[in-house]
Coordinates of C-alpha atoms in Angstrom, one line a residue:
M1 CA 33.7 -12.9 33.8
S2 CA 33.5 -11.7 30.2
V3 CA 30.7 -9.3 29.4
D4 CA 29.7 -11.7 26.6
N5 CA 28.8 -14.2 29.2
L6 CA 26.6 -11.8 31.2
E7 CA 22.9 -11.4 30.7
P8 CA 21.5 -7.8 30.9
S9 CA 19.6 -8.9 34.0
E10 CA 23.0 -9.2 35.7
F11 CA 23.9 -5.6 35.2
S12 CA 23.2 -3.2 38.1
P13 CA 21.0 -0.2 37.7
R14 CA 24.0 2.0 37.6
Q15 CA 25.5 -0.1 34.8
N16 CA 22.2 0.1 32.9
A17 CA 22.2 3.9 33.3
V18 CA 25.7 4.0 31.8
L19 CA 24.6 1.9 28.9
E20 CA 21.7 4.3 28.3
Q21 CA 24.1 7.2 28.1
A22 CA 26.4 5.3 25.7
L23 CA 23.5 4.4 23.5
Q24 CA 22.4 8.1 23.4
L25 CA 25.9 9.2 22.6
L26 CA 25.9 6.8 19.6
V27 CA 22.6 8.2 18.4
D28 CA 23.6 11.8 18.8
G29 CA 27.1 11.7 17.6
G30 CA 27.7 8.5 15.7
E31 CA 30.6 6.1 16.1
K32 CA 33.2 8.8 16.7
A33 CA 31.3 9.9 19.7
L34 CA 31.4 6.5 21.3
T35 CA 34.8 6.7 23.2
T36 CA 35.5 5.6 26.7
S37 CA 36.3 9.2 27.6
G38 CA 33.0 10.4 26.1
V39 CA 30.9 7.8 27.8
A40 CA 32.7 8.4 31.2
R41 CA 31.9 12.1 30.9
A42 CA 28.2 11.6 29.8
A43 CA 27.5 9.0 32.5
N44 CA 29.6 10.7 35.2
C45 CA 31.8 7.8 35.9
S46 CA 35.4 6.9 35.6
K47 CA 37.0 5.2 32.7
E48 CA 38.4 2.7 35.2
S49 CA 34.8 1.7 36.1
L50 CA 34.0 1.3 32.4
Y51 CA 36.9 -1.1 31.9
K52 CA 36.0 -3.0 35.0
W53 CA 32.3 -3.5 34.1
F54 CA 32.5 -3.9 30.3
G55 CA 36.2 -4.4 29.3
D56 CA 37.3 -2.8 26.1
R57 CA 35.3 -0.8 23.5
D58 CA 34.0 -4.0 21.9
G59 CA 32.8 -5.2 25.3
L60 CA 31.0 -1.9 25.8
L61 CA 29.3 -2.3 22.4
S62 CA 28.4 -5.9 23.2
A63 CA 26.8 -4.8 26.5
M64 CA 25.0 -1.9 24.8
I65 CA 23.5 -4.2 22.2
A66 CA 22.4 -6.9 24.8
Y67 CA 20.9 -4.2 27.0
Q68 CA 18.9 -2.8 24.0
A69 CA 17.7 -6.3 23.1
S70 CA 16.6 -6.9 26.6
K71 CA 13.9 -4.3 26.1
V72 CA 12.0 -6.8 24.0
R73 CA 10.2 -8.8 26.8
T74 CA 9.2 -12.4 26.6
F75 CA 7.7 -15.1 28.8
E76 CA 10.3 -15.8 31.5
R77 CA 8.3 -16.3 34.8
N78 CA 9.2 -19.7 36.0
G79 CA 6.3 -21.9 37.1
E80 CA 3.6 -19.8 35.3
R81 CA 1.2 -22.1 33.6
L82 CA 0.3 -20.7 30.2
T83 CA -3.4 -20.4 29.2
S84 CA -4.8 -19.3 25.9
A85 CA -5.2 -15.8 27.2
S86 CA -1.8 -15.5 28.8
L87 CA -0.1 -16.9 25.7
H88 CA -1.8 -14.4 23.5
D89 CA -0.9 -11.6 26.0
H90 CA 2.8 -12.6 26.1
L91 CA 3.0 -12.8 22.4
V92 CA 1.4 -9.3 22.0
V93 CA 3.8 -7.8 24.5
F94 CA 6.8 -9.4 22.7
S95 CA 5.5 -8.2 19.3
K96 CA 4.8 -4.6 20.5
D97 CA 8.2 -4.4 22.2
L98 CA 10.0 -5.7 19.1
L99 CA 8.3 -3.1 16.9
E100 CA 9.1 -0.3 19.2
V101 CA 12.7 -1.3 19.8
L102 CA 13.3 -1.8 16.0
A103 CA 11.7 1.6 15.3
G104 CA 13.7 3.5 18.0
D105 CA 16.5 5.8 17.3
V106 CA 19.0 3.6 19.0
S107 CA 18.3 0.4 17.0
L108 CA 18.1 2.3 13.7
A109 CA 21.4 4.0 14.5
L110 CA 23.1 0.8 15.5
N111 CA 21.8 -1.0 12.3
R112 CA 22.8 1.8 10.0
L113 CA 26.2 1.9 11.5
A114 CA 26.6 -1.8 11.1
I115 CA 25.5 -1.6 7.5
G116 CA 28.0 1.2 6.8
Q117 CA 30.8 -0.8 8.3
S118 CA 29.9 -4.1 6.6
H119 CA 32.6 -3.7 3.9
R120 CA 35.4 -3.1 6.4
D121 CA 37.8 -5.8 7.3
G122 CA 37.6 -6.7 10.9
S123 CA 34.3 -4.8 11.6
K124 CA 32.6 -6.5 14.5
L125 CA 29.4 -4.5 14.9
G126 CA 27.3 -6.6 12.5
K127 CA 28.4 -9.8 14.2
L128 CA 27.6 -8.3 17.7
L129 CA 24.2 -7.2 16.5
L130 CA 23.4 -10.7 15.4
E131 CA 24.9 -12.6 18.4
R132 CA 24.0 -10.2 21.3
G133 CA 21.0 -8.6 19.8
R134 CA 18.8 -10.6 17.3
R135 CA 19.8 -14.1 18.5
Q136 CA 19.1 -13.2 22.1
I137 CA 15.7 -12.0 21.2
D138 CA 15.1 -15.1 19.0
R139 CA 16.2 -17.4 21.8
R140 CA 13.8 -15.9 24.4
A141 CA 10.9 -15.8 21.9
M142 CA 11.4 -19.4 20.9
G143 CA 11.4 -20.3 24.5
L144 CA 7.9 -18.8 24.7
I145 CA 6.5 -20.7 21.7
D146 CA 8.0 -23.9 22.9
S147 CA 6.2 -23.3 26.3
G148 CA 3.1 -22.8 24.3
K149 CA 3.5 -26.1 22.6
R150 CA 4.2 -27.9 25.8
A151 CA 1.0 -26.4 27.3
G152 CA -1.0 -27.8 24.3
L153 CA -1.7 -24.4 22.9
L154 CA 0.5 -24.4 19.8
R155 CA 1.2 -27.1 17.3
F156 CA 4.1 -27.1 15.0
H157 CA 6.8 -29.5 13.7
N158 CA 9.7 -27.0 13.5
A159 CA 10.0 -24.3 16.2
D160 CA 12.5 -22.3 14.2
E161 CA 10.1 -22.1 11.2
A162 CA 7.1 -21.2 13.5
Y163 CA 9.1 -18.5 15.2
H164 CA 10.3 -16.9 11.9
T165 CA 6.7 -17.0 10.7
L166 CA 5.9 -15.0 13.7
Y167 CA 8.7 -12.6 13.2
G168 CA 7.8 -12.1 9.6
L169 CA 4.2 -11.4 10.5
I170 CA 5.3 -8.8 13.1
V171 CA 8.0 -7.0 11.2
S172 CA 7.3 -7.6 7.5
D173 CA 9.4 -5.1 5.6
L174 CA 8.8 -2.3 8.1
H175 CA 12.3 -2.4 9.5
V176 CA 13.9 -2.1 6.0
R177 CA 11.6 0.9 5.2
M178 CA 12.5 2.6 8.5
L179 CA 16.2 2.1 7.8
L180 CA 15.6 3.9 4.6
G181 CA 14.0 6.8 6.3
E182 CA 10.3 6.1 6.3
P183 CA 8.5 6.9 9.7
G184 CA 7.5 4.0 11.9
L185 CA 4.0 2.8 12.6
K186 CA 1.6 5.1 14.4
D187 CA -0.1 2.2 16.1
T188 CA 2.3 -0.5 17.1
A189 CA -0.3 -2.1 19.4
R190 CA -2.7 -2.8 16.5
Q191 CA 0.1 -4.2 14.3
A192 CA 1.2 -6.5 17.2
E193 CA -2.4 -7.7 17.8
R194 CA -2.9 -8.4 14.1
A195 CA 0.3 -10.3 13.8
V196 CA -0.3 -12.4 16.9
C197 CA -3.8 -13.3 15.8
A198 CA -2.5 -14.3 12.3
F199 CA 0.2 -16.4 14.0
L200 CA -2.3 -18.1 16.3
R201 CA -4.6 -18.9 13.4
L202 CA -1.7 -20.7 11.8
Y203 CA -0.3 -22.5 14.8
G204 CA -3.0 -22.5 17.6
T205 CA -4.7 -25.6 18.8
E206 CA -8.5 -25.8 18.7
K207 CA -8.7 -24.4 22.2
V208 CA -6.7 -21.4 21.3
L209 CA -8.7 -20.8 18.2
A210 CA -12.0 -21.0 20.1
E211 CA -10.9 -18.3 22.5
M212 CA -9.2 -15.9 20.1
P213 CA -10.2 -12.3 20.1
L214 CA -11.6 -10.8 16.9
V215 CA -9.4 -8.3 15.2
G216 CA -10.4 -6.2 12.3

């Protein structure tokens, strides 16, 4: 099976450990450090195992990006009935994870590398970041807000518009500023809480609004 068809949940703990090593190599040494030989040495595995698990270098990059994106958690427990409180909590977890992942050395390195390669013919990193990173996060988060609507807790006509409102409230221009070298937020939990409360004020039903926590 192609690595592009695999979800990070299908990777073994050993494979996840290898991906962590590969991501760290990228942060420490840039694109030139990301070779199959380098990853094999850092992760103490064979190049044959790397090819078996991830395919070529593009497959490895795809798996690295998907694994990094999987650190942004969303509502995925089948059969759970959402309440006002649990919807709020799931949204806050998503928002905090998103901020912390975007502010991390790994994501900043991947995005800076993709921006640096954007003028090159045949560069695939930007496309991989969109398809295996951002869109996977978007898909899971939209599943959460769709579940909120089905539970009678959110009201909107366009799920894509509602989600991108949430994303904008969470991230604002923070990611751009961090890519340019500014430090990240000192209190991601507070920013996440404020963004979620603003989102729920815009899209929450009366039940949700009545039970919302107050945030200064």
